XYZ file of C-alpha atoms in Angstrom:
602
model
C 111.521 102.979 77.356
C 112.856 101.312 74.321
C 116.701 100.971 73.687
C 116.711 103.683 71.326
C 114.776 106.070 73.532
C 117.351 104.984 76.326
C 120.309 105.487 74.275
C 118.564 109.165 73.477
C 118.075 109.644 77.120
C 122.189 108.887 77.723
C 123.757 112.880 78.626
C 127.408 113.240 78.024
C 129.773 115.431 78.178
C 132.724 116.299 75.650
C 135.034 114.530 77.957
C 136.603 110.705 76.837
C 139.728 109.067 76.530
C 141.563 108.866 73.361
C 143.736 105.968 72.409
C 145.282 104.522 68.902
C 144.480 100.644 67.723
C 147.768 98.842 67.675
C 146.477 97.292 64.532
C 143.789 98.982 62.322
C 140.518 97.789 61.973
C 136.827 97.573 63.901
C 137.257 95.961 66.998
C 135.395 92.662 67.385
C 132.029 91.856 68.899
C 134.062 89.147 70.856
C 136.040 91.924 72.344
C 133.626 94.044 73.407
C 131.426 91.774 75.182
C 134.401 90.698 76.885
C 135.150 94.419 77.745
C 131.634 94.896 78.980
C 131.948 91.292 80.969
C 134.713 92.599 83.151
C 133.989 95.601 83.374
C 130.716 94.735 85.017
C 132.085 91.568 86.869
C 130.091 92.976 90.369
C 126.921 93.982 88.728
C 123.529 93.806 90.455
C 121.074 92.156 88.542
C 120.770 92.245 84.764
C 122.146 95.230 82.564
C 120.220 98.555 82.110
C 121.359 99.019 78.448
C 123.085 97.069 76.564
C 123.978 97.962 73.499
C 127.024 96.269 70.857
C 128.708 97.534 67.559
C 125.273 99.619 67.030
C 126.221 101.477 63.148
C 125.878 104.796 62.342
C 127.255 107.054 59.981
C 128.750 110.950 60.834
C 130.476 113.244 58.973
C 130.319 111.145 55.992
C 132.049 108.079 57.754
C 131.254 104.465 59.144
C 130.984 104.421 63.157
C 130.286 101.692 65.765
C 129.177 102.641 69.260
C 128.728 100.197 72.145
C 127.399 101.203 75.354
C 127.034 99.390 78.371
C 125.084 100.210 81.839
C 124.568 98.580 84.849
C 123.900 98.891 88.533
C 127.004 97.510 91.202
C 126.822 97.106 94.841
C 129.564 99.046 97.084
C 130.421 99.144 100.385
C 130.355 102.218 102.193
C 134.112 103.625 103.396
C 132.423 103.899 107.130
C 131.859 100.305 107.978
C 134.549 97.762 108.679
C 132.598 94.555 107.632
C 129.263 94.245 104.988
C 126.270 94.119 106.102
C 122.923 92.993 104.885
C 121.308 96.370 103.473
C 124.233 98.394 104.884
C 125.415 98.782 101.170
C 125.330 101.586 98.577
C 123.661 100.928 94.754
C 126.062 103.052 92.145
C 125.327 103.390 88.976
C 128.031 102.730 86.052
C 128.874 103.707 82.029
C 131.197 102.925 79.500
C 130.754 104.358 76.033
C 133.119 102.913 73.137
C 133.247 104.780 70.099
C 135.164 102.780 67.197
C 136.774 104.654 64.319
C 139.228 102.862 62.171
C 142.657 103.277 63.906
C 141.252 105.253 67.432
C 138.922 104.697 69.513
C 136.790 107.308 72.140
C 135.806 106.084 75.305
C 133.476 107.537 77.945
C 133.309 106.112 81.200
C 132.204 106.463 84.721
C 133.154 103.862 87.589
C 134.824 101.438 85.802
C 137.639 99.791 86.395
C 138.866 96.456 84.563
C 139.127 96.342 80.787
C 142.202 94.077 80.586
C 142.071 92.492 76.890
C 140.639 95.583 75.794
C 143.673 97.294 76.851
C 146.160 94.783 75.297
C 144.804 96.354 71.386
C 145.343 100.404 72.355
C 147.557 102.320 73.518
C 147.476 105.973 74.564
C 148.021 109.128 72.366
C 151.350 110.146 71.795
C 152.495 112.785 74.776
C 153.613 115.595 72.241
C 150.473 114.943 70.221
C 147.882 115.320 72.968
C 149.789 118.115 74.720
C 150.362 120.781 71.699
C 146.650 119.120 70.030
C 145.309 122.284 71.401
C 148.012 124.780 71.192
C 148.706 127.351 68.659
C 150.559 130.881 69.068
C 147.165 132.480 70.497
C 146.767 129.858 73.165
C 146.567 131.021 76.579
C 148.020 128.934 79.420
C 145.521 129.031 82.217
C 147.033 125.980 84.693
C 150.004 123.353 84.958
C 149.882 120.693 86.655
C 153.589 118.900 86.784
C 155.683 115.998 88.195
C 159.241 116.724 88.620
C 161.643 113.936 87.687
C 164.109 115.002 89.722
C 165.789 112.034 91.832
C 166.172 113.911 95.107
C 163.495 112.528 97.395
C 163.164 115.828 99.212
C 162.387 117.437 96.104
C 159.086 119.241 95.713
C 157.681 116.429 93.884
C 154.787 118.420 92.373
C 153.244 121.070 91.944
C 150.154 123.273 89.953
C 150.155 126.892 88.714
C 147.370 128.854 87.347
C 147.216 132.332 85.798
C 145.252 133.916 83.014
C 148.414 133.292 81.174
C 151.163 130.878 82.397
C 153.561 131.816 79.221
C 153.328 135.507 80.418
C 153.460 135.067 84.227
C 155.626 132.025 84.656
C 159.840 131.728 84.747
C 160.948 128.700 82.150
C 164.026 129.166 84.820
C 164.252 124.992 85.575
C 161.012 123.837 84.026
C 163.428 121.433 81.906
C 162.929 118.949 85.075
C 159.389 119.586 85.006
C 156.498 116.362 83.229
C 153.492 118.359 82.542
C 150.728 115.949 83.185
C 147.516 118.050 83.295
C 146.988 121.110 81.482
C 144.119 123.455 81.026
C 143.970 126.225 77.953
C 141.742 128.143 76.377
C 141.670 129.477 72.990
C 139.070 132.840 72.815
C 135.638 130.935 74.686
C 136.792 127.747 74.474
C 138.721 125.699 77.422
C 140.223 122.211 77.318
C 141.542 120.147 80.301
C 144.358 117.639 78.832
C 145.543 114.484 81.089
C 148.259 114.013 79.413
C 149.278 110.424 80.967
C 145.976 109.103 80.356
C 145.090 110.201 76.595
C 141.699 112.261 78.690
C 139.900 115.466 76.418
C 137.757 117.340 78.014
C 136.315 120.207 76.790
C 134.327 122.579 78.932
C 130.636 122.598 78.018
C 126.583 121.835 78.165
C 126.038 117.745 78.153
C 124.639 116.860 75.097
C 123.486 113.545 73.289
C 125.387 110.225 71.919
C 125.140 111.809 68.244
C 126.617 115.206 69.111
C 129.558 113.385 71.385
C 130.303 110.746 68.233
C 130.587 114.306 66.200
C 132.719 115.300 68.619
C 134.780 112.253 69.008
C 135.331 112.342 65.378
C 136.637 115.866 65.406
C 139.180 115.321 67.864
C 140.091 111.904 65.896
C 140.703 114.329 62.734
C 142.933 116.700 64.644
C 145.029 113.667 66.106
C 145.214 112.613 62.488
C 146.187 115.892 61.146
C 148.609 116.873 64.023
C 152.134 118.745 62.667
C 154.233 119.375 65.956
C 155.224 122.827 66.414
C 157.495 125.519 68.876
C 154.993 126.427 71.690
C 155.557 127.321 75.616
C 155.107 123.657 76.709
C 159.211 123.297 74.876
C 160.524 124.870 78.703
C 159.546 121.317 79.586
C 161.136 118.155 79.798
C 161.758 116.693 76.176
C 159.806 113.304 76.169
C 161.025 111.042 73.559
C 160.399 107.675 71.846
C 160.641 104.621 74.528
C 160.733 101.983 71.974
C 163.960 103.492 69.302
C 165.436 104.371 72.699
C 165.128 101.149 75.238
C 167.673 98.727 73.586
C 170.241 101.124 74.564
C 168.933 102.490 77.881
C 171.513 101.723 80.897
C 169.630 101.870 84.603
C 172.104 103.269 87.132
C 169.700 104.521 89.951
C 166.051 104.611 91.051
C 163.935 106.615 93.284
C 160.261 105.033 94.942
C 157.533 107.475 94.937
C 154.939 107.264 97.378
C 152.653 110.211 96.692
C 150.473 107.885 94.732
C 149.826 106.018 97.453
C 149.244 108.632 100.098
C 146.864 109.992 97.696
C 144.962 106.572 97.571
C 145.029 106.864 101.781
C 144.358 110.356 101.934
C 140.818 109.289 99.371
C 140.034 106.746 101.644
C 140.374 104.067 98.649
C 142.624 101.969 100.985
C 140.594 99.349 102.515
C 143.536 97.211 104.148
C 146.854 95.772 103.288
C 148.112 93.000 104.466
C 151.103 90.318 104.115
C 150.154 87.065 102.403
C 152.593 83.980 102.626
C 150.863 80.814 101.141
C 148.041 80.028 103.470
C 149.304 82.815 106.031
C 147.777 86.199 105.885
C 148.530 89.398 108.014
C 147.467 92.635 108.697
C 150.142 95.131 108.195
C 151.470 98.816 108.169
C 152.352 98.879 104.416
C 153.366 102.830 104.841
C 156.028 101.932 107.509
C 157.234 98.940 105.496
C 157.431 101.527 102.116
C 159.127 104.048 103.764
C 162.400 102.120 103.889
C 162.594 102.182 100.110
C 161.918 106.076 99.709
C 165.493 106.971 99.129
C 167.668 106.775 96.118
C 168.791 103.403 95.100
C 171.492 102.056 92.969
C 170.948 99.805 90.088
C 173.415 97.094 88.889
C 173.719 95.072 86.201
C 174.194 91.558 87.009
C 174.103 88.404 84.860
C 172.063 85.460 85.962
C 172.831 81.740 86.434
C 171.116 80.877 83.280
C 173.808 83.766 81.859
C 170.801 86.745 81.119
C 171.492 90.204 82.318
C 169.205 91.801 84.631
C 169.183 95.173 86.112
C 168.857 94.662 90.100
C 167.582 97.566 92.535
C 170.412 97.574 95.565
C 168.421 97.536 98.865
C 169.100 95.996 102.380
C 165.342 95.093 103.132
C 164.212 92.867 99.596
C 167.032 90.654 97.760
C 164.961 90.138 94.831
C 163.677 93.571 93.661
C 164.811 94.588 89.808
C 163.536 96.247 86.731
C 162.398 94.921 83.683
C 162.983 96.722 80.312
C 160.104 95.692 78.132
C 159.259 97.309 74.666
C 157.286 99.794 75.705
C 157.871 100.223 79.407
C 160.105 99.660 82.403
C 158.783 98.010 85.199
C 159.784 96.741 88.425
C 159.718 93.008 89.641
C 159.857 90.834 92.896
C 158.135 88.006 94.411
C 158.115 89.022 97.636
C 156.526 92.191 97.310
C 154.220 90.492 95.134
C 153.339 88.714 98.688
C 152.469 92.519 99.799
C 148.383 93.212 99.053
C 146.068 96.303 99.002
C 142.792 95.641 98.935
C 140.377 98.721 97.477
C 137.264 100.135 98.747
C 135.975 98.781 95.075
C 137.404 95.332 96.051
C 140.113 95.556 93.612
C 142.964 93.469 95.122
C 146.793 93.847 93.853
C 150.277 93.590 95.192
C 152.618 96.600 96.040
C 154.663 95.843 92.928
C 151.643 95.634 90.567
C 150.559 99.341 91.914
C 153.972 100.758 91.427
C 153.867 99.363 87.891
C 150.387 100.192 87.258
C 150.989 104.166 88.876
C 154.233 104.062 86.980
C 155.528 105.614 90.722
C 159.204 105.949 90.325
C 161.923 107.647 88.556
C 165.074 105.658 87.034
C 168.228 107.435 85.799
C 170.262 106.040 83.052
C 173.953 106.084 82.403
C 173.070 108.742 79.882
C 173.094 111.778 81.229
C 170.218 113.697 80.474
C 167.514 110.450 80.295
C 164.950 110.478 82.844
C 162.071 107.593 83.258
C 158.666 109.022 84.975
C 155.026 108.577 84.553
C 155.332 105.944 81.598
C 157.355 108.088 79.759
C 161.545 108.802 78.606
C 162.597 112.058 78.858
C 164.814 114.023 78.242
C 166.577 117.559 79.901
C 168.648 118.708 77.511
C 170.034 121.732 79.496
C 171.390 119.351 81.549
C 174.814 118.846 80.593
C 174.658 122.651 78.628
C 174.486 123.703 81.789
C 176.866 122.189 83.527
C 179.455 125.584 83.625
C 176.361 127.532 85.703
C 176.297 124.270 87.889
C 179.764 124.463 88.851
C 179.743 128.487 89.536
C 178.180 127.792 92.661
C 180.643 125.814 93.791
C 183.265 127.637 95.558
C 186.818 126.193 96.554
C 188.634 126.461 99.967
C 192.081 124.789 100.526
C 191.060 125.102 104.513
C 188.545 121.780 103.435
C 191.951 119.788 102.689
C 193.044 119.382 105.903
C 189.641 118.751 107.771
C 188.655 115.475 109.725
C 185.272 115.094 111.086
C 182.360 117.099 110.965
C 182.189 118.429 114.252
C 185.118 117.316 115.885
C 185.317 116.031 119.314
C 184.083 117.695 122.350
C 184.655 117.700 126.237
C 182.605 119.458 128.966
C 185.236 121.942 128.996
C 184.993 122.848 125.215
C 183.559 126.270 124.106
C 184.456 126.310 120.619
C 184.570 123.255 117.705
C 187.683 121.689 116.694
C 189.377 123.807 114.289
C 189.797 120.246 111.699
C 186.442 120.036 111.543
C 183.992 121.410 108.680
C 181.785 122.828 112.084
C 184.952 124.388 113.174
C 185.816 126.154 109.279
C 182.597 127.228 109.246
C 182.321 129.191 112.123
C 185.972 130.407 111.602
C 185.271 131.204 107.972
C 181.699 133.123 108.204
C 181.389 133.915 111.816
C 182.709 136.997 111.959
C 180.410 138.598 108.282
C 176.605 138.336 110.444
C 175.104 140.100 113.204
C 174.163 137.094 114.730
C 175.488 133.100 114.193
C 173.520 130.110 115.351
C 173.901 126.751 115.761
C 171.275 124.981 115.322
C 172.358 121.739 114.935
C 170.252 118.439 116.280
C 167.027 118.185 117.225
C 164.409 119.746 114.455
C 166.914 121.411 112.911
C 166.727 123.629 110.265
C 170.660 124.129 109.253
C 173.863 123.412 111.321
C 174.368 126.830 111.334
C 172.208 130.246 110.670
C 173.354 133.382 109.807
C 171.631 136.714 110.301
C 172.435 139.753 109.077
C 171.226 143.322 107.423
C 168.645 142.169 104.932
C 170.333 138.496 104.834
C 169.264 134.918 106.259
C 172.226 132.188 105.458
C 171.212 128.495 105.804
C 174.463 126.667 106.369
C 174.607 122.714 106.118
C 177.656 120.663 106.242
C 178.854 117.241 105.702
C 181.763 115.176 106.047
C 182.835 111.960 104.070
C 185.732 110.215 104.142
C 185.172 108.911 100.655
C 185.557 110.916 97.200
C 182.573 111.442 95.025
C 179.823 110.143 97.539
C 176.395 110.053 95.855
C 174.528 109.309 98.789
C 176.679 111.564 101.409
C 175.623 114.644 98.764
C 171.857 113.285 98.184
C 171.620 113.323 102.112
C 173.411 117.121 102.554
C 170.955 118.100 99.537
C 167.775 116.900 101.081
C 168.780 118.626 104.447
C 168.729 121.642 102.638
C 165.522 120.954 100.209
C 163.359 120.077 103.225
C 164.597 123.345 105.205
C 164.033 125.624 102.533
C 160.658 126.667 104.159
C 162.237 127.774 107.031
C 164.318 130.835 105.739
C 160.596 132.018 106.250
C 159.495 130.324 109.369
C 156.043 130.422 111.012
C 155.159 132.174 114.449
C 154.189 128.907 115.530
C 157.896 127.678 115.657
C 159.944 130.612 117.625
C 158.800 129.187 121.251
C 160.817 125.669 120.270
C 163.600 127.391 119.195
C 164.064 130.108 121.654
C 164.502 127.318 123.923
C 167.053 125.424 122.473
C 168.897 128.355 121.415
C 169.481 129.049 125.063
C 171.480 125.720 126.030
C 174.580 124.881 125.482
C 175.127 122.089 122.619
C 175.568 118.615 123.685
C 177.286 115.746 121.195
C 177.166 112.219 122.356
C 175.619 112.756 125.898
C 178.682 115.062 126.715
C 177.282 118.443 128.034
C 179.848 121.506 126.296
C 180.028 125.004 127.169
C 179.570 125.543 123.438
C 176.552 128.456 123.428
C 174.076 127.696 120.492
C 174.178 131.405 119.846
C 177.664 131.144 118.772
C 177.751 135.373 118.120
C 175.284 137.548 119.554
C 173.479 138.638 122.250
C 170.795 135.574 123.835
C 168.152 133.626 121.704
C 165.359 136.317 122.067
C 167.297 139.193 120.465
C 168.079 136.655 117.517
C 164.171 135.450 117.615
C 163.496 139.391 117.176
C 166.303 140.221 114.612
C 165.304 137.302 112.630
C 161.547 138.124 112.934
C 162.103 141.778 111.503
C 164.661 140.187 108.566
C 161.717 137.894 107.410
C 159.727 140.938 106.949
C 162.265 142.570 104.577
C 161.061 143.818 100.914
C 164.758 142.728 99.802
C 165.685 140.325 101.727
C 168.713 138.129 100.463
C 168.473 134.260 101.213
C 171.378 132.113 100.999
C 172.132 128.600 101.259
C 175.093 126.828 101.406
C 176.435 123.491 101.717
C 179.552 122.961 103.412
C 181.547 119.553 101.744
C 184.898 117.978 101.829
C 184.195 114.431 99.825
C 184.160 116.790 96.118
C 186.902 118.549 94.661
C 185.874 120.981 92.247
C 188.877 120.132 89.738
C 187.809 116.590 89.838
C 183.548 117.123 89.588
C 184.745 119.542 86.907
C 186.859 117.120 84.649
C 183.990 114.204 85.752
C 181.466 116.454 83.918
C 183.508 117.645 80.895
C 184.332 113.700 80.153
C 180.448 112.979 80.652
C 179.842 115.681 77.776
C 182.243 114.005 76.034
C 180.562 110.577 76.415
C 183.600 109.210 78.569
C 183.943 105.410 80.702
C 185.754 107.109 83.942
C 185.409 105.519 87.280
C 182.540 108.112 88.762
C 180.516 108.221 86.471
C 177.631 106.982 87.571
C 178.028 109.024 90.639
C 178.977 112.177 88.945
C 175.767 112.012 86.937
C 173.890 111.212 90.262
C 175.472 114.524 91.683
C 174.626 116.177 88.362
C 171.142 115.970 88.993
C 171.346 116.791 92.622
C 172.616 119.765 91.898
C 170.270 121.031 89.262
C 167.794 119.907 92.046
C 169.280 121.849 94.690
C 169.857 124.697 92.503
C 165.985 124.710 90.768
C 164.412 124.245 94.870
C 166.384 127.257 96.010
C 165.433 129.594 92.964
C 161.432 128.622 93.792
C 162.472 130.439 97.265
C 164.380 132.813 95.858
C 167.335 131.821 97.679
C 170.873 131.942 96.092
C 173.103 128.267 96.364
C 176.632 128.126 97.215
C 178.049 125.065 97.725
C 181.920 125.033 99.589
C 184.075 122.154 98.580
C 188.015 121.261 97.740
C 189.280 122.622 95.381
């Protein structure tokens, strides 16, 4: 064939990414033959079309196309080392379509396009998510990220209905990223990544001509974009990182690791390893990760050479700290820079480079409402407007004031908890309102305590702290509760487990009580049975409640009002971290339909 009856022969769908030139102008024949040069670096043999700044002319305008094919050797996932002939032949695309201040790009199995990517950036998030979008638009699926900072947070999650606008809650979607979205508008649908600038609209493959036309029609509806009121406004606010970052304040950060497992879980991982100058190891990098997948505070600190720098507070890596750049935040260390992954492509990059390049955590800022995630600031603007329906689930007892411990001490002769401990109030305080009262404390618990009664299941976790205010103490009483949540309806596979430890007595520190873990009520298989038939309940009420003596509900309540008011207090940074927990706590239980209470000081 001849390049022009190869170039015909090219299928493609209306699918590409869109991203704006950060200067105007054509982009150079220099440029793109360095784009094609990496992104073919592992080619086999010579290129199977070629083709650079080819000229044409649609709707009226002046157009450049380059396309580039090749073939690339891979190793299959099933073998450990290559092999002569034990290799797969792939085939691999990239289309660039050049328009004055965008560009369109097509592309399958390609990877690197470095300099290429230091002249675009992607589509503004409000532009490409409303592009689509007008008051006849129907919502078929969501995809979201939540930026909320409690690691046992449902950390995302995808909906679908003929109409999300019409079948969906906006209750808590204000911590909610939309990052994929599908709608249709009469016969036509359109998939939107939003973090990666991808179009795609459903529909027959056609030729390079009709998907320049094409191209150039979405470029005149980016152009032409006026922002408007539409269903996607329940989200999370994003706003503009770069009038924003001089000012921005990091107080906390959470590690995600779901981009990762999902790299695993694709079998993209070849191997990781540990590599100190000449010394290389094999490691577990999921076991070394894992210590870092809990909130972490963020100081400011000024260097010898008398520059700030914002440094992550961790006992395992003394040199891990964020970077605010002009457009981004990213993190930084040397010796996780020593950490590799190596790719089934045979892409190799440190642990630090793949957080930064997956954009996998979320930082909170001394301002309130301001979220990082996914490359993006945001904003939840209910936040502090809804700080008086925070606080009405907390609910004061003087009885907290004069408690010790959480569970007291015990002897072999004990049969009830100390009465100045929060174990003790509890049982004291709610014993007597349920047909049945369990504790199931230790082991694969699912609460400290359980309460069953007519049409009610009540999830009771508690928590003692010496200290006032205590961030952590409340993100680890919240994630008790978060991760539990599934088990106000529990599955048949999990009564055998508990029916036997509801029948001994409970043991603390080796010492053997006569404490019953059915602390009212008949024996473990009449409460197996009782809760059985509650689960089945058309109206069943669940409740959760946390059970707290480090917060007074006075004191979170002036902490807040002085954050609305912009205040420097003491807390702060610890109040907003509860702030958030809170609306976590409060957003996980409503997706269960489960009411929160929280008990505290007054």
């Amino acid at each position: 064939m001849t390049e022009n009856e190869l170039i015909n022969n090219l299928t493609l769908n209306e699918n590409a990414y869109f991203y704006k030139k950060i200067k105007k102008g054509i982009l150079s024949k220099n440029l793109i033959d360095t784009t094609f040069k990496e992104a073919s670096s592992d080619k086999m043999g010579n290129y199977l079309l070629r083709v650079i700044k080819s000229k044409t002319k649609v709707n009226n305008k002046d157009v450049e196309y380059s396309i580039c094919v090749f073939k690339y050797p891979k190793k299959p996932s099933f073998i450990d080392e290559e092999l002569k002939d034990w290799e797969e032949v792939k085939l691999a695309y990239i289309v660039i379509v050049d328009f004055e201040n965008y560009i369109a790009v097509s592309k399958r199995n390609i990877s690197g396009t470095k300099e290429l990517s230091k002249k675009i950036f992607p589509l503004d998030y409000n532009t490409i998510s409303s592009l689509f979008i007008d008051e006849d638009t129907a919502f078929e699926k969501i995809s979201m990220n939540n930026m909320n900072i409690s690691d046992n947070a449902v950390r995302s999650k995808s909906v679908e209905a003929v109409d999300l606008k019409e079948s969906i809650s906006s209750l808590g979607l204000q911590t909610y990223i939309p990052s994929n979205l599908r709608v249709s508008n009469d016969d036509d649908k359109v998939s939107l990544s939003l973090g990666s600038s991808r179009i795609n609209k459903f529909g027959k493959k056609s030729n390079i001509v009709f998907f320049i036309s094409w191209s150039d029609n979405i470029i005149d509806k980016i152009e032409n974009f006026k922002a408007s009121e539409n269903f996607l406004t329940s989200f999370a606010t994003p706003l503009d990182f770069e009038k924003e970052n001089s000012s921005l304040k990091p107080i906390a950060i959470l590690l995600l690791l779901t981009k990762l497992y999902d790299e695993y879980e694709a079998n993209r991982i070849e191997s990781t390893k540990l590599i100190f100058e000449e010394y290389e190891k094999e490691i577990d990098v999921i076991s070394i990760l894992n210590n870092f997948s809990r909130l972490m505070e963020v100081k400011e600190l000024v260097s010898d050479e008398g520059n700030s720098y914002f440094k992550i507070l961790n006992p395992f890596v003394n040199d891990l700290s964020l970077s605010i750049n002009p457009k981004s935040i990213t993190l930084r260390s040397s010796k996780l820079k020593k950490l590799m992954i190596k790719l089934t492509d045979g892409t190799e990059l440190s642990i630090i480079d793949f957080f930064n390049r997956t954009s996998s955590y979320i930082i909170n800022f001394d301002r309130v409402e301001l979220v990082y995630s996914h490359r993006k600031l945001f904003k939840d603007s209910r936040l502090l407007a809804n700080t008086d329906a925070f606080l009405s689930v907390f609910k004061p007892s003087t009885d907290l004031n004069s408690v010790s411990s959480e569970k007291g001490s015990v002897l072999p002769t004990s049969t009830e908890f100390n009465a100045g401990s929060i174990f003790g109030f509890v049982e004291d305080k709610y014993l007597s309102s349920f047909k049945f009262f369990i504790c199931d404390d230790l082991g694969k618990e699912w609460a400290d305590h359980i309460g069953l009664d007519e049409n009610n299941i009540s999830f009771f976790h508690s928590k003692y702290k010496e200290s006032k205010f205590s961030a952590s103490a409340f993100q680890d009483i919240v994630g008790q509760a978060q991760k539990n949540l599934g088990n106000l309806s529990p599955a048949d596979n999990q009564w055998e487990m508990k029916q036997k430890f509801w029948d001994r007595d409970y043991v603390l520190d080796k010492t053997t009580t006569q404490i019953h873990r059915i602390r009212k009520g008949s024996n473990s298989d009449d409460a197996i049975d009782y809760f059985k038939n509650l689960k089945a309940q058309p109206n069943l009420t669940k409740k959760v409640y946390l059970v707290i003596n480090f917060i007074s509900k006075l004191e979170l309540t002036d902490g807040l009002q002085k954050l609305k008011n912009n205040e420097t207090f003491k807390e702060r940074n610890e109040v907003i971290q509860i702030l958030w927990f809170i609306s976590s706590l409060i957003s996980s239980c409503n997706e269960v339909s489960a009411e929160t209470y929280i008990i505290c000081k007054p």
